[in-house]
Amino acid sequence: MVGLAAERILLADKVAAAKFGTAAPIEVPVREQQVLDQAAALAADAGIDPEKTVDFFRAQIEMSKVVQQRLHNLWTEHPELAPTQRPDLATEVRPALDRITVEFIDQLAGTEDLRNSTLRCKALLILAKEKANRQYGLDRLHDRALWGAIKPVCA
């Protein structure tokens, strides 16, 4: 699950690149609500708590927006670091996000009995985060966003 969260956080780079230098806003409340509604429906179908699932997905969205905003700020201050290609949100990014959403639901359903506010859960979460950091080579921005994205796991 933490690896999926890392993948999703890294996709924020592509979303940021797609939107940078355009009129497209980082915050798109209608799209965000669609994602949350889909997550709630998938959670209900999987027999897991839709409210906790929505909280988890809300954290994913919020941390993605943090990454996007920080990258936009960096690229504005240092245009030489700005991306030279603009990924297509509809054909490249959203299908990857949709795949991760479905996989998240499977992971949430499969770990429901382990996810609670215990020291064990939190310790395992920290270990998994450190493993994801090494696996994906996350920098400080993405590491912090990953932590924000996974904090609801042990709630």
PDB file of N, CA and C in Angstrom, residues 85-147:
ATOM      1  N   GLN A  85       8.484  18.740 -21.549  1.00  0.00           N
ATOM      2  CA  GLN A  85       7.360  18.039 -22.165  1.00  0.00           C
ATOM      3  C   GLN A  85       6.164  18.088 -21.226  1.00  0.00           C
ATOM      4  N   ARG A  86       4.987  18.106 -21.833  1.00  0.00           N
ATOM      5  CA  ARG A  86       3.748  18.179 -21.061  1.00  0.00           C
ATOM      6  C   ARG A  86       3.004  16.837 -21.212  1.00  0.00           C
ATOM      7  N   PRO A  87       2.988  16.021 -20.144  1.00  0.00           N
ATOM      8  CA  PRO A  87       2.244  14.754 -20.219  1.00  0.00           C
ATOM      9  C   PRO A  87       0.754  15.015 -20.429  1.00  0.00           C
ATOM     10  N   ASP A  88       0.087  14.089 -21.062  1.00  0.00           N
ATOM     11  CA  ASP A  88      -1.350  14.203 -21.283  1.00  0.00           C
ATOM     12  C   ASP A  88      -2.083  13.607 -20.077  1.00  0.00           C
ATOM     13  N   LEU A  89      -2.875  14.431 -19.419  1.00  0.00           N
ATOM     14  CA  LEU A  89      -3.588  13.969 -18.228  1.00  0.00           C
ATOM     15  C   LEU A  89      -4.585  12.859 -18.547  1.00  0.00           C
ATOM     16  N   ALA A  90      -5.314  13.016 -19.641  1.00  0.00           N
ATOM     17  CA  ALA A  90      -6.388  12.067 -19.957  1.00  0.00           C
ATOM     18  C   ALA A  90      -5.863  10.702 -20.376  1.00  0.00           C
ATOM     19  N   THR A  91      -4.793  10.668 -21.153  1.00  0.00           N
ATOM     20  CA  THR A  91      -4.345   9.382 -21.697  1.00  0.00           C
ATOM     21  C   THR A  91      -3.172   8.773 -20.953  1.00  0.00           C
ATOM     22  N   GLU A  92      -2.401   9.596 -20.252  1.00  0.00           N
ATOM     23  CA  GLU A  92      -1.206   9.084 -19.592  1.00  0.00           C
ATOM     24  C   GLU A  92      -1.336   9.031 -18.069  1.00  0.00           C
ATOM     25  N   VAL A  93      -1.814  10.099 -17.474  1.00  0.00           N
ATOM     26  CA  VAL A  93      -1.790  10.203 -16.016  1.00  0.00           C
ATOM     27  C   VAL A  93      -3.032   9.589 -15.374  1.00  0.00           C
ATOM     28  N   ARG A  94      -4.203   9.946 -15.830  1.00  0.00           N
ATOM     29  CA  ARG A  94      -5.427   9.452 -15.180  1.00  0.00           C
ATOM     30  C   ARG A  94      -5.566   7.931 -15.230  1.00  0.00           C
ATOM     31  N   PRO A  95      -5.211   7.270 -16.332  1.00  0.00           N
ATOM     32  CA  PRO A  95      -5.279   5.804 -16.297  1.00  0.00           C
ATOM     33  C   PRO A  95      -4.377   5.201 -15.207  1.00  0.00           C
ATOM     34  N   ALA A  96      -3.211   5.786 -15.005  1.00  0.00           N
ATOM     35  CA  ALA A  96      -2.319   5.302 -13.943  1.00  0.00           C
ATOM     36  C   ALA A  96      -2.940   5.567 -12.576  1.00  0.00           C
ATOM     37  N   LEU A  97      -3.528   6.737 -12.391  1.00  0.00           N
ATOM     38  CA  LEU A  97      -4.190   7.050 -11.122  1.00  0.00           C
ATOM     39  C   LEU A  97      -5.374   6.119 -10.881  1.00  0.00           C
ATOM     40  N   ASP A  98      -6.139   5.838 -11.931  1.00  0.00           N
ATOM     41  CA  ASP A  98      -7.287   4.935 -11.792  1.00  0.00           C
ATOM     42  C   ASP A  98      -6.837   3.522 -11.410  1.00  0.00           C
ATOM     43  N   ARG A  99      -5.739   3.064 -11.998  1.00  0.00           N
ATOM     44  CA  ARG A  99      -5.195   1.737 -11.659  1.00  0.00           C
ATOM     45  C   ARG A  99      -4.805   1.705 -10.176  1.00  0.00           C
ATOM     46  N   ILE A 100      -4.129   2.753  -9.729  1.00  0.00           N
ATOM     47  CA  ILE A 100      -3.709   2.822  -8.332  1.00  0.00           C
ATOM     48  C   ILE A 100      -4.919   2.859  -7.406  1.00  0.00           C
ATOM     49  N   THR A 101      -5.966   3.564  -7.790  1.00  0.00           N
ATOM     50  CA  THR A 101      -7.175   3.630  -6.974  1.00  0.00           C
ATOM     51  C   THR A 101      -7.740   2.236  -6.728  1.00  0.00           C
ATOM     52  N   VAL A 102      -7.868   1.453  -7.780  1.00  0.00           N
ATOM     53  CA  VAL A 102      -8.410   0.093  -7.650  1.00  0.00           C
ATOM     54  C   VAL A 102      -7.485  -0.765  -6.782  1.00  0.00           C
ATOM     55  N   GLU A 103      -6.177  -0.631  -6.996  1.00  0.00           N
ATOM     56  CA  GLU A 103      -5.225  -1.399  -6.192  1.00  0.00           C
ATOM     57  C   GLU A 103      -5.258  -0.965  -4.726  1.00  0.00           C
ATOM     58  N   PHE A 104      -5.432   0.332  -4.486  1.00  0.00           N
ATOM     59  CA  PHE A 104      -5.572   0.811  -3.106  1.00  0.00           C
ATOM     60  C   PHE A 104      -6.758   0.138  -2.419  1.00  0.00           C
ATOM     61  N   ILE A 105      -7.877   0.069  -3.099  1.00  0.00           N
ATOM     62  CA  ILE A 105      -9.072  -0.541  -2.508  1.00  0.00           C
ATOM     63  C   ILE A 105      -8.775  -1.991  -2.136  1.00  0.00           C
ATOM     64  N   ASP A 106      -8.126  -2.728  -3.034  1.00  0.00           N
ATOM     65  CA  ASP A 106      -7.762  -4.115  -2.726  1.00  0.00           C
ATOM     66  C   ASP A 106      -6.855  -4.186  -1.498  1.00  0.00           C
ATOM     67  N   GLN A 107      -5.876  -3.290  -1.439  1.00  0.00           N
ATOM     68  CA  GLN A 107      -4.957  -3.278  -0.298  1.00  0.00           C
ATOM     69  C   GLN A 107      -5.671  -2.878   0.999  1.00  0.00           C
ATOM     70  N   LEU A 108      -6.524  -1.889   0.911  1.00  0.00           N
ATOM     71  CA  LEU A 108      -7.266  -1.467   2.098  1.00  0.00           C
ATOM     72  C   LEU A 108      -8.166  -2.595   2.598  1.00  0.00           C
ATOM     73  N   ALA A 109      -8.817  -3.298   1.677  1.00  0.00           N
ATOM     74  CA  ALA A 109      -9.689  -4.412   2.063  1.00  0.00           C
ATOM     75  C   ALA A 109      -8.871  -5.550   2.675  1.00  0.00           C
ATOM     76  N   GLY A 110      -7.699  -5.812   2.115  1.00  0.00           N
ATOM     77  CA  GLY A 110      -6.872  -6.909   2.596  1.00  0.00           C
ATOM     78  C   GLY A 110      -6.146  -6.641   3.902  1.00  0.00           C
ATOM     79  N   THR A 111      -6.098  -5.384   4.303  1.00  0.00           N
ATOM     80  CA  THR A 111      -5.370  -5.035   5.533  1.00  0.00           C
ATOM     81  C   THR A 111      -6.271  -4.409   6.595  1.00  0.00           C
ATOM     82  N   GLU A 112      -7.568  -4.492   6.390  1.00  0.00           N
ATOM     83  CA  GLU A 112      -8.495  -3.803   7.294  1.00  0.00           C
ATOM     84  C   GLU A 112      -8.291  -4.192   8.755  1.00  0.00           C
ATOM     85  N   ASP A 113      -8.031  -5.475   9.011  1.00  0.00           N
ATOM     86  CA  ASP A 113      -7.866  -5.913  10.398  1.00  0.00           C
ATOM     87  C   ASP A 113      -6.526  -5.477  11.003  1.00  0.00           C
ATOM     88  N   LEU A 114      -5.585  -5.023  10.181  1.00  0.00           N
ATOM     89  CA  LEU A 114      -4.271  -4.576  10.664  1.00  0.00           C
ATOM     90  C   LEU A 114      -4.200  -3.071  10.869  1.00  0.00           C
ATOM     91  N   ARG A 115      -5.105  -2.355  10.206  1.00  0.00           N
ATOM     92  CA  ARG A 115      -5.049  -0.881  10.226  1.00  0.00           C
ATOM     93  C   ARG A 115      -5.853  -0.320  11.376  1.00  0.00           C
ATOM     94  N   ASN A 116      -5.153   0.008  12.439  1.00  0.00           N
ATOM     95  CA  ASN A 116      -5.782   0.636  13.585  1.00  0.00           C
ATOM     96  C   ASN A 116      -4.737   1.490  14.289  1.00  0.00           C
ATOM     97  N   SER A 117      -5.157   2.227  15.253  1.00  0.00           N
ATOM     98  CA  SER A 117      -4.274   3.176  15.917  1.00  0.00           C
ATOM     99  C   SER A 117      -3.452   2.483  17.010  1.00  0.00           C
ATOM    100  N   THR A 118      -2.534   1.615  16.584  1.00  0.00           N
ATOM    101  CA  THR A 118      -1.658   0.920  17.519  1.00  0.00           C
ATOM    102  C   THR A 118      -0.209   1.248  17.188  1.00  0.00           C
ATOM    103  N   LEU A 119       0.647   1.034  18.153  1.00  0.00           N
ATOM    104  CA  LEU A 119       2.080   1.236  17.913  1.00  0.00           C
ATOM    105  C   LEU A 119       2.587   0.289  16.833  1.00  0.00           C
ATOM    106  N   ARG A 120       2.081  -0.925  16.809  1.00  0.00           N
ATOM    107  CA  ARG A 120       2.509  -1.909  15.806  1.00  0.00           C
ATOM    108  C   ARG A 120       2.203  -1.410  14.399  1.00  0.00           C
ATOM    109  N   CYS A 121       0.994  -0.931  14.205  1.00  0.00           N
ATOM    110  CA  CYS A 121       0.606  -0.417  12.887  1.00  0.00           C
ATOM    111  C   CYS A 121       1.516   0.739  12.493  1.00  0.00           C
ATOM    112  N   LYS A 122       1.727   1.662  13.417  1.00  0.00           N
ATOM    113  CA  LYS A 122       2.545   2.835  13.110  1.00  0.00           C
ATOM    114  C   LYS A 122       3.995   2.461  12.838  1.00  0.00           C
ATOM    115  N   ALA A 123       4.534   1.508  13.589  1.00  0.00           N
ATOM    116  CA  ALA A 123       5.913   1.067  13.362  1.00  0.00           C
ATOM    117  C   ALA A 123       6.039   0.402  11.993  1.00  0.00           C
ATOM    118  N   LEU A 124       5.084  -0.457  11.653  1.00  0.00           N
ATOM    119  CA  LEU A 124       5.113  -1.115  10.342  1.00  0.00           C
ATOM    120  C   LEU A 124       4.973  -0.088   9.217  1.00  0.00           C
ATOM    121  N   LEU A 125       4.171   0.926   9.448  1.00  0.00           N
ATOM    122  CA  LEU A 125       3.982   1.972   8.449  1.00  0.00           C
ATOM    123  C   LEU A 125       5.282   2.749   8.221  1.00  0.00           C
ATOM    124  N   ILE A 126       5.975   3.066   9.291  1.00  0.00           N
ATOM    125  CA  ILE A 126       7.250   3.787   9.167  1.00  0.00           C
ATOM    126  C   ILE A 126       8.275   2.930   8.427  1.00  0.00           C
ATOM    127  N   LEU A 127       8.343   1.652   8.753  1.00  0.00           N
ATOM    128  CA  LEU A 127       9.271   0.757   8.053  1.00  0.00           C
ATOM    129  C   LEU A 127       8.939   0.669   6.568  1.00  0.00           C
ATOM    130  N   ALA A 128       7.667   0.580   6.266  1.00  0.00           N
ATOM    131  CA  ALA A 128       7.245   0.513   4.859  1.00  0.00           C
ATOM    132  C   ALA A 128       7.562   1.812   4.131  1.00  0.00           C
ATOM    133  N   LYS A 129       7.422   2.941   4.822  1.00  0.00           N
ATOM    134  CA  LYS A 129       7.749   4.229   4.209  1.00  0.00           C
ATOM    135  C   LYS A 129       9.233   4.317   3.902  1.00  0.00           C
ATOM    136  N   GLU A 130      10.056   3.881   4.828  1.00  0.00           N
ATOM    137  CA  GLU A 130      11.502   3.917   4.595  1.00  0.00           C
ATOM    138  C   GLU A 130      11.889   3.004   3.436  1.00  0.00           C
ATOM    139  N   LYS A 131      11.250   1.857   3.340  1.00  0.00           N
ATOM    140  CA  LYS A 131      11.502   0.947   2.219  1.00  0.00           C
ATOM    141  C   LYS A 131      11.106   1.608   0.901  1.00  0.00           C
ATOM    142  N   ALA A 132       9.963   2.271   0.879  1.00  0.00           N
ATOM    143  CA  ALA A 132       9.505   2.968  -0.334  1.00  0.00           C
ATOM    144  C   ALA A 132      10.461   4.103  -0.691  1.00  0.00           C
ATOM    145  N   ASN A 133      10.957   4.816   0.323  1.00  0.00           N
ATOM    146  CA  ASN A 133      11.924   5.884   0.062  1.00  0.00           C
ATOM    147  C   ASN A 133      13.138   5.341  -0.675  1.00  0.00           C
ATOM    148  N   ARG A 134      13.655   4.218  -0.198  1.00  0.00           N
ATOM    149  CA  ARG A 134      14.822   3.614  -0.853  1.00  0.00           C
ATOM    150  C   ARG A 134      14.463   3.097  -2.240  1.00  0.00           C
ATOM    151  N   GLN A 135      13.333   2.420  -2.344  1.00  0.00           N
ATOM    152  CA  GLN A 135      12.933   1.817  -3.620  1.00  0.00           C
ATOM    153  C   GLN A 135      12.712   2.862  -4.702  1.00  0.00           C
ATOM    154  N   TYR A 136      12.084   3.973  -4.349  1.00  0.00           N
ATOM    155  CA  TYR A 136      11.720   4.983  -5.331  1.00  0.00           C
ATOM    156  C   TYR A 136      12.676   6.171  -5.345  1.00  0.00           C
ATOM    157  N   GLY A 137      13.656   6.188  -4.446  1.00  0.00           N
ATOM    158  CA  GLY A 137      14.618   7.284  -4.403  1.00  0.00           C
ATOM    159  C   GLY A 137      13.963   8.632  -4.158  1.00  0.00           C
ATOM    160  N   LEU A 138      13.080   8.684  -3.174  1.00  0.00           N
ATOM    161  CA  LEU A 138      12.320   9.904  -2.923  1.00  0.00           C
ATOM    162  C   LEU A 138      13.200  11.003  -2.325  1.00  0.00           C
ATOM    163  N   ASP A 139      13.007  12.211  -2.820  1.00  0.00           N
ATOM    164  CA  ASP A 139      13.671  13.371  -2.233  1.00  0.00           C
ATOM    165  C   ASP A 139      12.841  13.847  -1.042  1.00  0.00           C
ATOM    166  N   ARG A 140      13.294  14.927  -0.423  1.00  0.00           N
ATOM    167  CA  ARG A 140      12.634  15.422   0.794  1.00  0.00           C
ATOM    168  C   ARG A 140      11.171  15.799   0.554  1.00  0.00           C
ATOM    169  N   LEU A 141      10.892  16.484  -0.552  1.00  0.00           N
ATOM    170  CA  LEU A 141       9.516  16.869  -0.879  1.00  0.00           C
ATOM    171  C   LEU A 141       8.614  15.640  -0.981  1.00  0.00           C
ATOM    172  N   HIS A 142       9.041  14.659  -1.750  1.00  0.00           N
ATOM    173  CA  HIS A 142       8.218  13.482  -1.978  1.00  0.00           C
ATOM    174  C   HIS A 142       8.127  12.600  -0.729  1.00  0.00           C
ATOM    175  N   ASP A 143       9.197  12.579   0.068  1.00  0.00           N
ATOM    176  CA  ASP A 143       9.169  11.835   1.324  1.00  0.00           C
ATOM    177  C   ASP A 143       8.122  12.420   2.273  1.00  0.00           C
ATOM    178  N   ARG A 144       8.123  13.727   2.404  1.00  0.00           N
ATOM    179  CA  ARG A 144       7.135  14.376   3.289  1.00  0.00           C
ATOM    180  C   ARG A 144       5.717  14.177   2.762  1.00  0.00           C
ATOM    181  N   ALA A 145       5.556  14.272   1.460  1.00  0.00           N
ATOM    182  CA  ALA A 145       4.225  14.061   0.880  1.00  0.00           C
ATOM    183  C   ALA A 145       3.778  12.618   1.082  1.00  0.00           C
ATOM    184  N   LEU A 146       4.712  11.690   0.951  1.00  0.00           N
ATOM    185  CA  LEU A 146       4.359  10.286   1.177  1.00  0.00           C
ATOM    186  C   LEU A 146       3.884  10.088   2.612  1.00  0.00           C
ATOM    187  N   TRP A 147       4.585  10.673   3.568  1.00  0.00           N
ATOM    188  CA  TRP A 147       4.166  10.527   4.963  1.00  0.00           C
ATOM    189  C   TRP A 147       2.760  11.090   5.158  1.00  0.00           C
TER     190      TRP A 147
END
